[in-house]
Amino acid sequence: MAALSGHTIERMEFRKTTRRYPRAVGWNAQRGPHGKDQDVHACRIFTDQGASGWGFCGASEEAPRRLIGRKLPDLFSAETGADFEARCLDIALHDLAGRILGQPVWRMLGARAGNRIPIYSGAIYFDDLNPQGEAPGVERLIENCRQDAAAGHAHFKLKIGRGAKYMERAAGDARDIEVTRLVREHFPNAKILVDGNDGYDPAGACRYLDAVADCNLYWIEEIFAETEDGLRVLREAIRAKSPATLIAEGESRHGRMQDPAGPLGKWEESHVDELIALGAKKLIDVLLMDIGAMGFTAWRSVMPKVQAAGAQGSPHAWSEPFKTYYAAQLGCGLGSVPIVEGVFGTVDGVDASGYTVKDGMLTLPDAPGFGMTLH
Ligand SMILES: [Mg+2]
């Protein structure tokens, strides 16, 4: 790209700041509580031509600093993203390139889905439970849905799998059904997504699906640790009981950690190939690899294969609001992202007001790069 070619990375600034949720987030089938505030790190890059861009990144300054003095086109291409050696600045380099080119990232990626994308609230956990004290009950969970609806959400992802760890199996399974039905009753037009965090087995998943078949679930995410045989059982049950429901998989690496990070970040390439192959067999509809841990550039490289398999993607975005925005930029740019995971909250010193949520749709800013300001 001619416009990027005259720039050399001249210096960097690193910042530690704090992400804050509007309410504390509790438990899912595997772990909790997920808390309220968290340290996060950002890096701003400056070029010798006076351009700058920034992004959230890891805590280490060592790897990014090694890129000072390098020519921008040797590290980044608008067509393919960050070179492997520059992945530590994947987000900041996309922001920088967008600012130099005068384009929002979603447009730089192709604007295949415009600048608006459906979003769900990803912050409804086991809000009826408190394994460390008095249980607030299901009314609290509905209150939290209402709080998110007041913030512009229309769709909700419910954590299920209470019977895996935090309740007796039968009582937990019954509560999952009760909560699903209750949210459907209170929000008749909502897309309801459910996420088991692998807290069921295939037979239990089928029993759950049978009990909520009339709730018109939008998707079922990681209800058990995926196997081809298990997914075939689930697909059959969906065909019979709830044919519009999507199967979403691929957030969990099941201990298969790529370390050090490879071309697909912390995902083994063979694992992603297997997930895409399951997509081609119509056993997974939506792939969920994390926008941060797999990476923005990695998702750009994987999405064409996902599309060729006839599947879709929705990069996992918990636990940071900015990950929602990055996933949405990717989805609007490349298409094939039916809905993004909404993570609520703010980050001290960051103005993300260009992103707005209304009636279950996230609208992206027209501003260059990711359209967020770091003060
Ligand atoms: Mg999940």
Coordinates of C-alpha atoms and ligand atoms in Angstrom, one line a residue:
M1 CA 0.0 0.0 0.0
A2 CA 1.5 3.3 -1.1
A3 CA 0.1 5.2 1.8
L4 CA 1.7 2.9 4.4
S5 CA 5.0 2.7 2.6
G6 CA 6.6 5.9 3.8
H7 CA 6.2 5.1 7.5
T8 CA 8.7 3.7 10.0
I9 CA 7.9 2.8 13.6
E10 CA 9.6 5.5 15.6
R11 CA 8.4 5.0 19.2
M12 CA 5.8 3.5 21.5
E13 CA 3.9 4.3 24.6
F14 CA 2.6 1.6 27.0
R15 CA -0.2 2.1 29.4
K16 CA -1.8 0.1 32.1
T17 CA -5.4 1.0 32.8
T18 CA -8.6 -0.6 34.3
R19 CA -11.6 -2.2 32.7
R20 CA -14.8 -1.8 34.8
Y21 CA -18.1 -3.8 34.5
P22 CA -21.4 -2.1 35.6
R23 CA -22.1 -5.1 37.8
A24 CA -20.1 -8.0 39.2
V25 CA -20.3 -11.1 37.0
G26 CA -20.7 -14.5 38.7
W27 CA -20.3 -18.2 37.7
N28 CA -20.6 -20.4 34.7
A29 CA -20.5 -24.2 34.5
Q30 CA -16.8 -24.3 35.1
R31 CA -15.7 -21.3 37.2
G32 CA -16.4 -18.0 38.9
P33 CA -16.9 -15.4 40.1
H34 CA -15.8 -13.3 37.1
G35 CA -15.6 -10.1 39.1
K36 CA -15.9 -6.5 38.1
D37 CA -12.6 -4.6 37.5
Q38 CA -9.5 -5.8 35.8
D39 CA -6.1 -4.4 34.8
V40 CA -5.7 -4.1 31.0
H41 CA -2.8 -3.0 28.9
A42 CA -2.6 -0.8 25.8
C43 CA 0.2 0.3 23.4
R44 CA 0.3 3.3 21.2
I45 CA 2.6 3.3 18.2
F46 CA 4.0 6.4 16.5
T47 CA 5.6 6.6 13.1
D48 CA 8.3 9.0 11.8
Q49 CA 5.6 10.6 9.7
G50 CA 3.6 11.7 12.7
A51 CA 0.9 9.0 12.4
S52 CA -0.2 7.0 15.4
G53 CA -2.4 4.1 16.3
W54 CA -3.1 2.1 19.4
G55 CA -4.6 -1.1 20.7
F56 CA -5.0 -3.3 23.7
C57 CA -2.2 -5.8 24.0
G58 CA -0.3 -8.1 26.4
A59 CA 1.6 -6.8 29.4
S60 CA 5.0 -7.4 27.9
E61 CA 6.8 -4.4 26.3
E62 CA 9.8 -6.4 25.2
A63 CA 8.5 -8.0 22.0
P64 CA 6.8 -4.8 20.7
R65 CA 9.9 -2.7 21.4
R66 CA 11.9 -4.9 19.1
L67 CA 9.8 -3.5 16.2
I68 CA 11.0 0.1 16.7
G69 CA 12.9 1.2 13.6
R70 CA 11.1 -1.2 11.3
K71 CA 9.3 0.0 8.1
L72 CA 5.6 -0.4 8.4
P73 CA 5.1 -2.3 5.2
D74 CA 7.5 -4.9 6.4
L75 CA 5.3 -5.6 9.4
F76 CA 1.8 -5.0 8.1
S77 CA -0.3 -5.3 5.0
A78 CA -3.8 -3.9 4.7
E79 CA -4.8 -7.0 2.6
T80 CA -3.6 -9.6 5.1
G81 CA -2.9 -7.9 8.4
A82 CA 0.2 -8.2 10.7
D83 CA 3.2 -10.3 9.8
F84 CA 3.8 -13.2 12.2
E85 CA 6.7 -11.3 14.0
A86 CA 4.4 -8.3 14.6
R87 CA 1.4 -10.1 16.1
C88 CA 2.2 -8.7 19.5
L89 CA 0.9 -5.4 18.0
D90 CA -1.8 -6.9 15.8
I91 CA -4.6 -4.6 17.0
A92 CA -2.4 -1.4 17.2
L93 CA -1.1 -2.0 13.7
H94 CA -4.6 -2.4 12.3
D95 CA -5.6 0.8 14.0
L96 CA -2.5 2.6 12.8
A97 CA -3.1 1.5 9.2
G98 CA -6.7 2.5 9.3
R99 CA -5.8 6.0 10.5
I100 CA -3.1 6.4 7.9
L101 CA -5.5 5.2 5.1
G102 CA -8.3 7.3 6.6
Q103 CA -10.6 4.2 6.9
P104 CA -12.3 2.4 9.7
V105 CA -11.0 -1.2 10.0
W106 CA -14.3 -2.7 8.9
R107 CA -14.0 -0.8 5.6
M108 CA -10.4 -1.7 5.2
L109 CA -11.4 -5.3 5.5
G110 CA -14.1 -5.0 2.8
A111 CA -17.2 -3.7 4.5
R112 CA -19.0 -6.9 3.4
A113 CA -21.6 -6.5 6.2
G114 CA -21.9 -2.7 6.4
N115 CA -21.4 -1.0 9.7
R116 CA -24.1 -2.6 11.9
I117 CA -24.2 -6.0 13.4
P118 CA -26.5 -7.9 15.7
I119 CA -25.2 -8.2 19.3
Y120 CA -26.1 -10.2 22.3
S121 CA -25.5 -9.6 26.0
G122 CA -22.8 -12.1 27.1
A123 CA -23.1 -11.0 30.7
I124 CA -25.9 -13.2 32.0
Y125 CA -24.2 -15.9 34.1
F126 CA -25.6 -18.1 36.9
D127 CA -27.0 -14.9 38.4
D128 CA -29.5 -16.9 40.4
L129 CA -26.7 -18.7 42.3
N130 CA -24.0 -17.7 44.7
P131 CA -21.8 -20.7 45.6
Q132 CA -20.1 -18.5 48.2
G133 CA -23.2 -17.2 50.0
E134 CA -26.9 -16.6 49.8
A135 CA -28.4 -17.4 46.4
P136 CA -30.2 -14.3 44.9
G137 CA -32.7 -16.5 42.9
V138 CA -34.0 -16.4 39.4
E139 CA -35.5 -12.9 39.8
R140 CA -32.0 -11.5 39.9
L141 CA -31.2 -13.1 36.6
I142 CA -34.2 -11.5 35.0
E143 CA -33.3 -8.1 36.6
N144 CA -29.9 -8.4 35.0
C145 CA -31.5 -9.1 31.6
R146 CA -33.6 -6.0 32.1
Q147 CA -30.5 -4.0 33.0
D148 CA -28.9 -5.1 29.8
A149 CA -32.1 -4.4 27.8
A150 CA -32.1 -0.9 29.2
A151 CA -28.5 -0.5 27.8
G152 CA -29.8 -1.4 24.3
H153 CA -29.6 -5.2 24.3
A154 CA -32.4 -7.3 22.8
H155 CA -30.7 -10.7 22.8
F156 CA -29.2 -12.7 25.7
K157 CA -26.8 -15.6 26.1
L158 CA -27.6 -17.7 29.1
K159 CA -25.1 -19.8 30.9
I160 CA -26.3 -23.4 31.5
G161 CA -24.8 -26.4 33.1
R162 CA -25.6 -25.6 36.7
G163 CA -25.6 -29.3 37.4
A164 CA -22.0 -29.7 36.4
K165 CA -20.5 -28.3 39.6
Y166 CA -22.6 -25.8 41.5
M167 CA -25.9 -27.7 41.9
E168 CA -26.9 -31.3 42.1
R169 CA -27.3 -32.7 38.6
A170 CA -31.0 -33.1 38.4
A171 CA -31.8 -29.8 40.3
G172 CA -29.2 -27.9 38.2
D173 CA -30.6 -29.3 34.9
A174 CA -34.1 -28.4 36.0
R175 CA -33.0 -24.8 36.9
D176 CA -31.3 -24.5 33.4
I177 CA -34.7 -25.3 31.9
E178 CA -36.6 -23.0 34.3
V179 CA -34.3 -20.1 33.5
T180 CA -34.4 -20.6 29.8
R181 CA -38.2 -20.7 29.8
L182 CA -38.4 -17.7 32.1
V183 CA -36.2 -15.5 29.9
R184 CA -38.3 -16.6 26.9
E185 CA -41.5 -15.6 28.7
H186 CA -40.1 -12.2 29.7
F187 CA -38.4 -11.5 26.4
P188 CA -40.6 -13.1 23.7
N189 CA -38.8 -11.5 20.8
A190 CA -35.2 -12.1 22.0
K191 CA -32.7 -14.3 20.4
I192 CA -31.8 -16.7 23.2
L193 CA -28.4 -18.3 23.1
V194 CA -27.2 -20.8 25.6
D195 CA -23.7 -21.7 26.6
G196 CA -23.0 -24.9 28.5
N197 CA -19.2 -24.4 29.0
D198 CA -19.0 -28.2 28.4
G199 CA -21.2 -28.8 31.5
Y200 CA -23.4 -31.5 29.9
D201 CA -23.0 -34.8 28.1
P202 CA -24.7 -35.5 24.8
A203 CA -27.6 -37.4 26.4
G204 CA -28.2 -34.5 28.9
A205 CA -28.0 -32.0 26.1
C206 CA -30.7 -33.8 24.3
R207 CA -32.9 -33.9 27.4
Y208 CA -32.4 -30.1 27.9
L209 CA -33.2 -29.4 24.2
D210 CA -36.3 -31.5 24.5
A211 CA -37.5 -29.5 27.5
V212 CA -37.0 -26.1 25.8
A213 CA -37.9 -27.1 22.2
D214 CA -40.6 -24.5 22.1
C215 CA -38.2 -21.7 23.2
N216 CA -36.8 -21.3 19.7
L217 CA -33.2 -21.2 20.9
Y218 CA -30.9 -19.2 18.5
W219 CA -27.8 -21.2 19.3
I220 CA -26.4 -23.8 21.6
E221 CA -22.7 -23.2 22.5
E222 CA -20.3 -25.8 23.9
I223 CA -22.9 -27.8 25.7
F224 CA -20.5 -30.7 25.9
A225 CA -16.8 -31.2 25.0
E226 CA -17.2 -31.7 21.3
T227 CA -16.7 -35.0 19.5
E228 CA -17.9 -35.9 16.1
D229 CA -20.2 -38.6 17.5
G230 CA -21.6 -36.2 20.2
L231 CA -22.2 -33.5 17.7
R232 CA -24.1 -36.0 15.4
V233 CA -26.4 -36.8 18.3
L234 CA -27.0 -33.1 19.0
R235 CA -27.6 -32.4 15.3
E236 CA -30.2 -35.1 15.1
A237 CA -32.0 -33.8 18.2
I238 CA -31.9 -30.3 16.8
R239 CA -33.3 -31.5 13.5
A240 CA -36.1 -33.2 15.2
K241 CA -36.9 -30.6 17.9
S242 CA -35.6 -27.1 17.1
P243 CA -34.4 -27.0 13.5
A244 CA -33.5 -23.3 13.4
T245 CA -31.0 -23.6 16.3
L246 CA -27.3 -23.2 15.5
I247 CA -24.5 -25.2 17.0
A248 CA -21.6 -22.9 18.1
E249 CA -18.2 -24.5 19.0
G250 CA -14.5 -23.8 19.2
E251 CA -14.0 -21.5 22.2
S252 CA -12.4 -24.2 24.3
R253 CA -9.1 -25.6 23.3
H254 CA -9.5 -28.6 25.6
G255 CA -6.0 -28.3 26.8
R256 CA -4.5 -28.1 23.3
M257 CA -2.5 -25.0 23.8
Q258 CA -0.2 -23.7 21.1
D259 CA 2.8 -22.4 23.1
P260 CA 4.6 -20.4 22.0
A261 CA 1.8 -18.8 20.0
G262 CA 1.8 -19.8 16.3
P263 CA 0.1 -18.5 13.1
L264 CA -3.3 -19.0 14.8
G265 CA -2.2 -17.6 18.2
K266 CA -2.8 -20.1 21.0
W267 CA -4.9 -22.4 18.7
E268 CA -3.1 -25.3 17.1
E269 CA -3.6 -25.1 13.4
S270 CA -4.7 -28.8 13.3
H271 CA -7.4 -28.0 15.9
V272 CA -8.8 -25.2 13.8
D273 CA -8.7 -27.4 10.7
E274 CA -10.7 -30.0 12.7
L275 CA -13.3 -27.5 13.7
I276 CA -13.6 -26.3 10.1
A277 CA -14.0 -29.9 8.9
L278 CA -16.8 -30.3 11.4
G279 CA -18.3 -27.2 9.9
A280 CA -18.1 -28.7 6.4
K281 CA -19.9 -31.8 7.8
K282 CA -22.7 -29.5 9.1
L283 CA -22.0 -30.5 12.7
I284 CA -20.9 -26.9 13.7
D285 CA -22.6 -23.8 12.3
V286 CA -20.6 -21.1 14.1
L287 CA -16.9 -21.2 15.1
L288 CA -15.9 -19.3 18.2
M289 CA -12.1 -19.0 18.5
D290 CA -11.2 -16.0 20.6
I291 CA -10.5 -12.7 18.9
G292 CA -7.6 -12.0 21.3
A293 CA -6.0 -15.4 22.0
M294 CA -6.3 -16.6 18.3
G295 CA -5.9 -13.0 17.0
F296 CA -7.4 -10.5 14.6
T297 CA -5.0 -11.3 11.7
A298 CA -5.4 -15.0 12.4
W299 CA -9.2 -14.6 12.1
R300 CA -8.7 -12.8 8.8
S301 CA -6.7 -15.8 7.5
V302 CA -9.2 -18.4 8.8
M303 CA -12.5 -16.8 7.8
P304 CA -12.3 -17.6 4.1
K305 CA -11.9 -21.3 5.0
V306 CA -14.8 -21.1 7.4
Q307 CA -16.9 -19.5 4.6
A308 CA -15.7 -22.2 2.1
A309 CA -16.9 -24.8 4.6
G310 CA -20.4 -23.2 4.6
A311 CA -20.0 -22.2 8.2
Q312 CA -20.0 -18.8 10.0
G313 CA -17.8 -17.3 12.8
S314 CA -18.4 -15.3 15.9
P315 CA -15.1 -14.6 17.7
H316 CA -15.3 -15.2 21.4
A317 CA -15.0 -11.7 23.0
W318 CA -15.3 -12.3 26.8
S319 CA -14.0 -10.8 29.0
E320 CA -13.4 -7.3 27.6
P321 CA -15.7 -4.7 26.0
F322 CA -13.0 -3.8 23.4
K323 CA -12.9 -7.4 22.3
T324 CA -16.6 -7.0 21.3
Y325 CA -15.6 -4.0 19.2
Y326 CA -12.7 -5.8 17.5
A327 CA -14.9 -8.8 16.8
A328 CA -17.6 -6.5 15.4
Q329 CA -15.1 -4.7 13.1
L330 CA -14.0 -8.1 11.8
G331 CA -17.6 -9.2 11.3
C332 CA -18.7 -6.1 9.5
G333 CA -15.5 -6.2 7.4
L334 CA -15.5 -9.9 6.4
G335 CA -19.2 -10.9 6.8
S336 CA -20.3 -14.3 7.9
V337 CA -20.6 -13.2 11.6
P338 CA -24.3 -13.5 12.4
I339 CA -24.1 -11.9 15.8
V340 CA -21.3 -10.7 18.2
E341 CA -20.8 -11.3 21.9
G342 CA -21.5 -8.2 23.8
V343 CA -19.2 -7.6 26.8
F344 CA -20.3 -4.6 28.8
G345 CA -18.2 -2.0 30.6
T346 CA -15.8 0.8 30.2
V347 CA -12.0 1.2 30.3
D348 CA -10.6 4.2 32.2
G349 CA -9.1 6.7 29.8
V350 CA -10.8 5.2 26.7
D351 CA -13.6 6.9 24.7
A352 CA -15.5 4.2 22.9
S353 CA -18.7 6.3 22.5
G354 CA -18.5 5.9 18.7
Y355 CA -19.9 2.4 19.3
T356 CA -23.6 2.3 20.1
V357 CA -26.0 -0.5 21.0
K358 CA -29.7 -0.1 20.3
D359 CA -32.4 -2.6 19.8
G360 CA -29.9 -5.5 19.8
M361 CA -27.8 -3.9 17.0
L362 CA -24.2 -2.6 17.4
T363 CA -23.4 0.3 15.2
L364 CA -19.7 0.9 14.5
P365 CA -18.0 4.3 14.2
D366 CA -17.0 5.7 10.8
A367 CA -13.8 7.0 12.4
P368 CA -10.5 5.6 11.1
G369 CA -9.0 2.6 12.6
F370 CA -11.0 1.1 15.5
G371 CA -12.5 4.5 16.2
M372 CA -11.7 4.6 19.9
T373 CA -9.7 7.3 21.6
L374 CA -7.0 6.6 24.3
H375 CA -6.6 9.7 26.5
Ligands
MG1 MG -18.6 -19.8 25.8

